[in-house]
Tab-separated table of N, CA and C in Angstrom:
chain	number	residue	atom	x	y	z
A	789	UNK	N	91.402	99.803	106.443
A	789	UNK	CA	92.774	99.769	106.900
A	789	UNK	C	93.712	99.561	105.713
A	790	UNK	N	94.284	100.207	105.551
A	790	UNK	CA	96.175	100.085	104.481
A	790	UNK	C	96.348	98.894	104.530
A	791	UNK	N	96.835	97.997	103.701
A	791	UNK	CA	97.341	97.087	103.312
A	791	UNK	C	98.743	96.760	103.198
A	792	UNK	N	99.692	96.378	103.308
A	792	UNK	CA	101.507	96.592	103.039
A	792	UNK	C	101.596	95.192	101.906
A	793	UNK	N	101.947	95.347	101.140
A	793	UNK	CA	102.426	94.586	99.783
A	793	UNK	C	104.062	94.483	99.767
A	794	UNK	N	104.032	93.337	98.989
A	794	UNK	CA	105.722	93.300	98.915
A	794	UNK	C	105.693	91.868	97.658
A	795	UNK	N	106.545	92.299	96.486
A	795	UNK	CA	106.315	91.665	95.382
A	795	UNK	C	107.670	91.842	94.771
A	796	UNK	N	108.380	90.457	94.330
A	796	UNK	CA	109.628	90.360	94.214
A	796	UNK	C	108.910	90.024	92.606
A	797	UNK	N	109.939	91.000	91.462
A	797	UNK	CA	109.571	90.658	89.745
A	797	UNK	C	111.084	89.846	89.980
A	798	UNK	N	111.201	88.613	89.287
A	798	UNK	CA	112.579	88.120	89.043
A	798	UNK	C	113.209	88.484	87.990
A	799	UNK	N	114.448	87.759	87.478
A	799	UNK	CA	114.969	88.297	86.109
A	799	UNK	C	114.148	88.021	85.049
A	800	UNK	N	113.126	87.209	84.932
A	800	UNK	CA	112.569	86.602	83.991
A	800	UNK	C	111.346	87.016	83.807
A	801	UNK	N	110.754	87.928	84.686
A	801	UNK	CA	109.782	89.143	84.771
A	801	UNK	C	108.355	88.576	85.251
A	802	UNK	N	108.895	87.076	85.911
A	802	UNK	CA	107.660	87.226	86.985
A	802	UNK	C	107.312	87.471	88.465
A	803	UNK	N	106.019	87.707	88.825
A	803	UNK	CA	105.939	88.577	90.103
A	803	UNK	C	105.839	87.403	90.966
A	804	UNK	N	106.720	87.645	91.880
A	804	UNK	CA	106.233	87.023	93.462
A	804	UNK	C	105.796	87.732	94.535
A	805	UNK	N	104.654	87.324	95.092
A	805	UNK	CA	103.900	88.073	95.371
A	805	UNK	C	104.319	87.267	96.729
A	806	UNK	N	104.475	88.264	97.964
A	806	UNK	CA	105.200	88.064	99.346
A	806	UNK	C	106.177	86.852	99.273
A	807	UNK	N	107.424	87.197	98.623
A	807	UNK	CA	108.467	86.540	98.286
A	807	UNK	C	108.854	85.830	100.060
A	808	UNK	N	109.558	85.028	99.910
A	808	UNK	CA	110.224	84.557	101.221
A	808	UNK	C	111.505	84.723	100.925
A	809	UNK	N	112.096	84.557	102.350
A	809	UNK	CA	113.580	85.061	102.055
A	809	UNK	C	114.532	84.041	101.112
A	810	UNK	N	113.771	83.094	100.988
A	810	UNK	CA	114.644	82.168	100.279
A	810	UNK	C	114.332	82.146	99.092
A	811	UNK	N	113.335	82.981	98.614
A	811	UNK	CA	113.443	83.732	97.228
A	811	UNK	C	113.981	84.747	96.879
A	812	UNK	N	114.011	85.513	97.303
A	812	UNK	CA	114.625	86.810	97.750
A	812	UNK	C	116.402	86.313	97.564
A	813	UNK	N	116.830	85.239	98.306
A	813	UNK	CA	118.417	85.164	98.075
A	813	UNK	C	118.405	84.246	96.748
A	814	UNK	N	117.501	83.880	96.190
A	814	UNK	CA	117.656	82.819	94.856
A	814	UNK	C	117.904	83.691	94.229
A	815	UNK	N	116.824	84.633	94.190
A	815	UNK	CA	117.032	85.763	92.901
A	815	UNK	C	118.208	86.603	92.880
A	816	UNK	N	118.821	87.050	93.996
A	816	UNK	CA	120.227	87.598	93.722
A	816	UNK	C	120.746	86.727	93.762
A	817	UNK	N	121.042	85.262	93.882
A	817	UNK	CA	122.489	84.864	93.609
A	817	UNK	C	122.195	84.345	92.043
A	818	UNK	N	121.111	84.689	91.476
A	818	UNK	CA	121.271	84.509	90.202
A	818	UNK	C	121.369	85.591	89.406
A	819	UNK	N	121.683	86.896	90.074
A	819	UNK	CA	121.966	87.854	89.511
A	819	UNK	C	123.438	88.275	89.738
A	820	UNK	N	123.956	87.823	90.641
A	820	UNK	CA	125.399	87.611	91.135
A	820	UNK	C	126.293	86.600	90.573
A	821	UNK	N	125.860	85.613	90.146
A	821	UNK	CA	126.305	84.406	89.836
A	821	UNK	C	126.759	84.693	88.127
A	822	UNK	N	127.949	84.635	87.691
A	822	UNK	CA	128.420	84.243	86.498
A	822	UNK	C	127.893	84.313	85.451
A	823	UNK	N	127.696	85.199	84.553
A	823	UNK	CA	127.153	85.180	83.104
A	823	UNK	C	127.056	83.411	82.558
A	824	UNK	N	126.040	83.397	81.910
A	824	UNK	CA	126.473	81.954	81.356
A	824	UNK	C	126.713	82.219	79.793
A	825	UNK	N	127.127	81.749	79.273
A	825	UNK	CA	127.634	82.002	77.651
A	825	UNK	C	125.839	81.575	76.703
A	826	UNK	N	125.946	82.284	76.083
A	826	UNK	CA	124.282	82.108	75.246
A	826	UNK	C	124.490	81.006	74.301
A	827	UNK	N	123.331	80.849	74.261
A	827	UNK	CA	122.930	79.579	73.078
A	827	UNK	C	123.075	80.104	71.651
A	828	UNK	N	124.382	80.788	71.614
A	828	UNK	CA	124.522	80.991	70.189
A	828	UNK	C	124.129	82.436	69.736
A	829	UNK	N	123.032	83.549	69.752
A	829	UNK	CA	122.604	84.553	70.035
A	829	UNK	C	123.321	85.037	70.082
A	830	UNK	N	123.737	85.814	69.135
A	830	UNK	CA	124.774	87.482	69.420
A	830	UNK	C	125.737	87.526	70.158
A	831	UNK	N	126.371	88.444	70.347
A	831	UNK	CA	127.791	88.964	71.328
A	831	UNK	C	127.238	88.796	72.557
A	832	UNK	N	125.968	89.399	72.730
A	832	UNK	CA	125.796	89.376	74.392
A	832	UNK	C	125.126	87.939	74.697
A	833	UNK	N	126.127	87.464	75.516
A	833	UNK	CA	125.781	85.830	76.021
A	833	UNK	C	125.411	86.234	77.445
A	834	UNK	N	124.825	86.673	77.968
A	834	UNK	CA	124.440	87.072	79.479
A	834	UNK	C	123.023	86.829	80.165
A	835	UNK	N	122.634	86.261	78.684
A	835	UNK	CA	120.972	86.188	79.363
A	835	UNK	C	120.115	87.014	78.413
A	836	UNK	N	120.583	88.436	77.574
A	836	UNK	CA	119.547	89.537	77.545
A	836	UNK	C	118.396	89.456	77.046
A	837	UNK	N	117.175	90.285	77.397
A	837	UNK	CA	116.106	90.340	77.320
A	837	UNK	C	116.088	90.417	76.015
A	838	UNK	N	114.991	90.146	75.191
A	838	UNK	CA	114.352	90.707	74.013
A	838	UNK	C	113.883	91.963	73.936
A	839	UNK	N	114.720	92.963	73.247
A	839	UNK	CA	113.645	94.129	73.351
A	839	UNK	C	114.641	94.784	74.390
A	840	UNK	N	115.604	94.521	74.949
A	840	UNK	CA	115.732	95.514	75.950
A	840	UNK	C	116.355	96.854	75.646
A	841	UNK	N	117.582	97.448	76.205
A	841	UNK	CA	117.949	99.209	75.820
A	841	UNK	C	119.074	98.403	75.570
A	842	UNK	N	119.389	97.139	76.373
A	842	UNK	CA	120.661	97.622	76.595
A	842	UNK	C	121.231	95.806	77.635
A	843	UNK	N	122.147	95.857	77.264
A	843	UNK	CA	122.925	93.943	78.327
A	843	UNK	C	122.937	94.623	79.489
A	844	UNK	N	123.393	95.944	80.081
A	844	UNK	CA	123.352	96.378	81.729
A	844	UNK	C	122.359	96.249	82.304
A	845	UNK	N	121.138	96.920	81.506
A	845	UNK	CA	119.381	96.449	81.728
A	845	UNK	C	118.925	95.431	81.585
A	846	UNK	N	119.494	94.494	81.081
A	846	UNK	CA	118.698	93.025	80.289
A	846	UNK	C	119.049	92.309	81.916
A	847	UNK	N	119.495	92.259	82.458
A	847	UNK	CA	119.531	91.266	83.264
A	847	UNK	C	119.013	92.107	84.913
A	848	UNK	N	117.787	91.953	85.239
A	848	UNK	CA	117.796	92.881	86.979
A	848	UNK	C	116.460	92.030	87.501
A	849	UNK	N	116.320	92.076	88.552
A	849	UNK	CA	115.409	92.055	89.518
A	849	UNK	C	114.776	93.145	90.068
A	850	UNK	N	113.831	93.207	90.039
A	850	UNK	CA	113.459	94.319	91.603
A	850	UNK	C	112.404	94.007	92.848
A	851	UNK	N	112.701	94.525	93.990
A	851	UNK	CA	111.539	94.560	94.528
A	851	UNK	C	110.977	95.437	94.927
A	852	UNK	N	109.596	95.297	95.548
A	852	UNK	CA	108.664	96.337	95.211
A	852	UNK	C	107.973	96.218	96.547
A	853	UNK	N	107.794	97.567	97.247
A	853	UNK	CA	106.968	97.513	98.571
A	853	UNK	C	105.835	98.903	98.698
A	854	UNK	N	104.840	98.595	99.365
A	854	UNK	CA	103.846	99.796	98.896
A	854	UNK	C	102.887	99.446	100.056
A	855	UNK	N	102.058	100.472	100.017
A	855	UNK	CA	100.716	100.261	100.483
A	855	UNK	C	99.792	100.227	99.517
A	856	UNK	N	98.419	99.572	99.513
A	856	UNK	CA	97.349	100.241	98.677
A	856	UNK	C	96.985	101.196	98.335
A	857	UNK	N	96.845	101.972	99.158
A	857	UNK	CA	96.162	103.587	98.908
A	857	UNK	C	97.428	104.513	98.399
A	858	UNK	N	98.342	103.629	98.605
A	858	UNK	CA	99.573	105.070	98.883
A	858	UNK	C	100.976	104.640	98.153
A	859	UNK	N	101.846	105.233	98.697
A	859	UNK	CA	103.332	104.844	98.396
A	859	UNK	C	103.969	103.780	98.327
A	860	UNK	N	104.883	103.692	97.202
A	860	UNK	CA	105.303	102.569	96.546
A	860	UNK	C	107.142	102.734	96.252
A	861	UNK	N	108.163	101.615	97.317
A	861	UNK	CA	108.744	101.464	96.956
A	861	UNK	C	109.743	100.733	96.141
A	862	UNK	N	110.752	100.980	95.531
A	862	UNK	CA	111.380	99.962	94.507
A	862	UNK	C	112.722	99.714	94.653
A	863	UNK	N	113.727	98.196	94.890
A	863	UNK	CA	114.585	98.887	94.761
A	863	UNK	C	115.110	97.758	93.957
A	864	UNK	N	115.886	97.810	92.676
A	864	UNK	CA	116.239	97.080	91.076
A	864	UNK	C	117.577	96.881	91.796
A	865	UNK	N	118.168	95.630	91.458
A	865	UNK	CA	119.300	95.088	91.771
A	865	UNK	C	119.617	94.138	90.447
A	866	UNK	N	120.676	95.244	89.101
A	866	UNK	CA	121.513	94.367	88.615
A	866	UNK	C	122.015	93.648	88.469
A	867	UNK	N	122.530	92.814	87.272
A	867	UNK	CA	123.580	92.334	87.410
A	867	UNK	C	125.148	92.977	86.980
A	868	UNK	N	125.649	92.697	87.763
A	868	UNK	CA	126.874	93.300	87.931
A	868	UNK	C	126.964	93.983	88.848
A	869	UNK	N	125.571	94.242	90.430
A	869	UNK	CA	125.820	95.141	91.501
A	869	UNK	C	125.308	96.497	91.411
A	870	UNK	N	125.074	97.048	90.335
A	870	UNK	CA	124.340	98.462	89.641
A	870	UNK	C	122.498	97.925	90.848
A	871	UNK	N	122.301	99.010	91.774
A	871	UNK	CA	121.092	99.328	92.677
A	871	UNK	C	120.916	100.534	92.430
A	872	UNK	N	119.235	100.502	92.317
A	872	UNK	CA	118.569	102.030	92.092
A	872	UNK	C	117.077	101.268	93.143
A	873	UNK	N	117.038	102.706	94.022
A	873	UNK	CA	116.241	102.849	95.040
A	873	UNK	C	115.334	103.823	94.142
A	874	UNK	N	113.784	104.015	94.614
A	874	UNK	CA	112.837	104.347	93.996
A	874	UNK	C	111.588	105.078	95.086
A	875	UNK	N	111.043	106.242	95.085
A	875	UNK	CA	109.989	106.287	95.680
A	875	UNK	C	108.973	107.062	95.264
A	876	UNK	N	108.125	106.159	95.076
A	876	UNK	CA	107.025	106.902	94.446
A	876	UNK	C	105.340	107.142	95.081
A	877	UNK	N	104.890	107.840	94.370
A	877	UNK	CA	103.916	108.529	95.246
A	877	UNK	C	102.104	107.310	95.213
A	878	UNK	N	102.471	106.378	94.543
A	878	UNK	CA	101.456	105.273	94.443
A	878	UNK	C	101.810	104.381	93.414
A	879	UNK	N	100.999	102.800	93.253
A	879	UNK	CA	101.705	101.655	92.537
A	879	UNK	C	102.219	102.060	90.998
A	880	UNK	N	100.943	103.263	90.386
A	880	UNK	CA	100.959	103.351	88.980
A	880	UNK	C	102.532	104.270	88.617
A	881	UNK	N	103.388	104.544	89.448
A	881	UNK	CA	104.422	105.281	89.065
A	881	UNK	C	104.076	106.537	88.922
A	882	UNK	N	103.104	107.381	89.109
A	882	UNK	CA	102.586	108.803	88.751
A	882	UNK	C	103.251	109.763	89.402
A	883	UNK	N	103.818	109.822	90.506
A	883	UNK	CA	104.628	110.827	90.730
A	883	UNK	C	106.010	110.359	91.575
A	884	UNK	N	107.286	110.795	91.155
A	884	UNK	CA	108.063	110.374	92.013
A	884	UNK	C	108.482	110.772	93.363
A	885	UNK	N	108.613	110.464	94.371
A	885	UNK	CA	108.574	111.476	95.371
A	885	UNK	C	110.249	111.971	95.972
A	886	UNK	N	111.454	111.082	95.265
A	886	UNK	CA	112.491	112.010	94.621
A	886	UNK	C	113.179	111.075	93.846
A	887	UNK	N	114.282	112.076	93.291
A	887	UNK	CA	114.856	111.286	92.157
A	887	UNK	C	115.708	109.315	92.762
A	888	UNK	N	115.638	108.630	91.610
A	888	UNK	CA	116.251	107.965	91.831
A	888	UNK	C	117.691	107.775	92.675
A	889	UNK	N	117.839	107.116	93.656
A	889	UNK	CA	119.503	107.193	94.207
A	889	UNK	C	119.459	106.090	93.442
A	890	UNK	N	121.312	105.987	93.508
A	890	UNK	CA	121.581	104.873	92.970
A	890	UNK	C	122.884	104.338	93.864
A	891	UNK	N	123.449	102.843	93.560
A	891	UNK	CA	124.516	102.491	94.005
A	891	UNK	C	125.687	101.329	93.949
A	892	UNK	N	126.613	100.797	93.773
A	892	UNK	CA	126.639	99.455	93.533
A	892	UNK	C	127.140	99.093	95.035
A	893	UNK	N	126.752	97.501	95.167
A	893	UNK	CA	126.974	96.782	96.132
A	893	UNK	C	127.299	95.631	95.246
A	894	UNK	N	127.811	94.590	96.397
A	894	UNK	CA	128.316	93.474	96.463
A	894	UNK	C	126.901	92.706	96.519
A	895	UNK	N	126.777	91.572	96.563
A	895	UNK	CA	125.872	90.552	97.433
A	895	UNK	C	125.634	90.542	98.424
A	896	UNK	N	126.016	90.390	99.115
A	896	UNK	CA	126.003	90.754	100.378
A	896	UNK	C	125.229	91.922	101.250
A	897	UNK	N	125.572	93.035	100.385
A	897	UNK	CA	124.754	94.350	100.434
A	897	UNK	C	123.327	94.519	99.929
A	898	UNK	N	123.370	93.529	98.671
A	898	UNK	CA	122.064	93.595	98.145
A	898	UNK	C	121.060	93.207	98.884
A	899	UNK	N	121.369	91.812	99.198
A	899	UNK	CA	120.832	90.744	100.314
A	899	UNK	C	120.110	91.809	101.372
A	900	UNK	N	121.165	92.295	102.258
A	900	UNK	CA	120.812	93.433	103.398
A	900	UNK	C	119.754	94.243	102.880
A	901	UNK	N	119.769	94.970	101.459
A	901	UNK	CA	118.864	95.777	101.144
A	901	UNK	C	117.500	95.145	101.219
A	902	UNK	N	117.699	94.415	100.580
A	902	UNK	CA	116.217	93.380	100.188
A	902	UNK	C	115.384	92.993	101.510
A	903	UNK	N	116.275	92.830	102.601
A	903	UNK	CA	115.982	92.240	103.961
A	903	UNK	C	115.495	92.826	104.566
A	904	UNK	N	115.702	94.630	104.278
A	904	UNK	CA	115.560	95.953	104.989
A	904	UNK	C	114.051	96.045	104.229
A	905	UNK	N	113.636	96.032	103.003
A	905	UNK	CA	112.685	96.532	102.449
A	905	UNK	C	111.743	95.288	102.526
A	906	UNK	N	111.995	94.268	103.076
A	906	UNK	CA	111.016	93.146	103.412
A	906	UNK	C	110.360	93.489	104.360
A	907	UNK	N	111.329	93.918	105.520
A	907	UNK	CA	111.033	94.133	107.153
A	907	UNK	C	110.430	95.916	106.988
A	908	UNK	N	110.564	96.424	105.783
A	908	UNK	CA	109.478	97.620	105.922
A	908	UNK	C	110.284	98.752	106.403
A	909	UNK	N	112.030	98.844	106.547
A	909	UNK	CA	112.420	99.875	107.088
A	909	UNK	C	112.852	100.468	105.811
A	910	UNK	N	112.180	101.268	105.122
A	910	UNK	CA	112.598	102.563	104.772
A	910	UNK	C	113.482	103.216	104.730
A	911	UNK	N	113.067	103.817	105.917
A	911	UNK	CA	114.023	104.807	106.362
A	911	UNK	C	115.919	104.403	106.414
A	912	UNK	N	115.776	103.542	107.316
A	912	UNK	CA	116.999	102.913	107.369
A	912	UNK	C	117.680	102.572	105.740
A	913	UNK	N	116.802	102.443	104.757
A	913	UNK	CA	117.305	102.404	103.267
A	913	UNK	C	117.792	104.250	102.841
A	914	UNK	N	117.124	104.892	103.330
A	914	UNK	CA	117.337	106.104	103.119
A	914	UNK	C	118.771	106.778	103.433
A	915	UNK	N	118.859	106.401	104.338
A	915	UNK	CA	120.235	106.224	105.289
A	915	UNK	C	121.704	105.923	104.585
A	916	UNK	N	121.710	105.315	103.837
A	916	UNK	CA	122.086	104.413	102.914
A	916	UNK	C	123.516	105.447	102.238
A	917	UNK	N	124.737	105.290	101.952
A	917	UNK	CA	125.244	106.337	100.734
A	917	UNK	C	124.946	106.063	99.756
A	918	UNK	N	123.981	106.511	99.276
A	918	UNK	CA	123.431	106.821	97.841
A	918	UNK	C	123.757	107.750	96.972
A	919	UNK	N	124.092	107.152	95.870
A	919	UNK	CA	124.752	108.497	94.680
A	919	UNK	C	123.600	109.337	93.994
């Protein structure tokens, strides 16, 4: 029998593995919540990753829903509201099954998204105005 997975990476790039909703709203309101000024480190005081492309990228979450055998979805929630929905054809990323949408939301919206891809509706994400 298929398996259904659901694994929240935070900003700090570790996995929670069947997040609860009260992880799920920690992690965006700390992606929502106020730049904090850096410990000195460069222009970008926001948090950014080591290594990253870029301060828009340095700071995201995503979560991640799939089956075992099969399809795997994603959907990355910025900071600053920047969402990219994801579907791919199994966990390893090997084929996409279409291009990225993308979108910004509020909090509020994100929240909803996250809530939608907990509870497994898809579709209803599909639905979505996506750019």
């Amino acid at each position: 029998m298929t398996q259904a997975w659901l694994t929240l990476t935070s900003m700090d790039g570790r996995d929670i593995v069947a997040p609860t909703e009260a992880q799920l709203t920690a992690a965006l309101a700390e992606l929502y919540a106020p730049p904090r000024k850096g410990k000195g480190k460069g222009k970008a005081g926001a948090g950014a990753v080591a290594g990253s492309a870029g301060a828009s990228e340095a700071a995201s979450a995503a979560l991640r829903f799939g089956y075992d055998d099969g399809l795997m979805y994603v959907i990355e929630v910025s900071r600053g509201g920047a969402i990219r929905f994801e579907e791919w054809s199994d966990r390893d990323c090997e084929l996409a099954l279409a291009p990225p949408r993308r979108m910004s939301a509020d909090l509020s919206l994100a929240q909803q998204l996250w809530s939608l891809m907990a509870r497994r509706q898809v579709s209803r994400i599909r639905e979505l105005d996506w750019h």
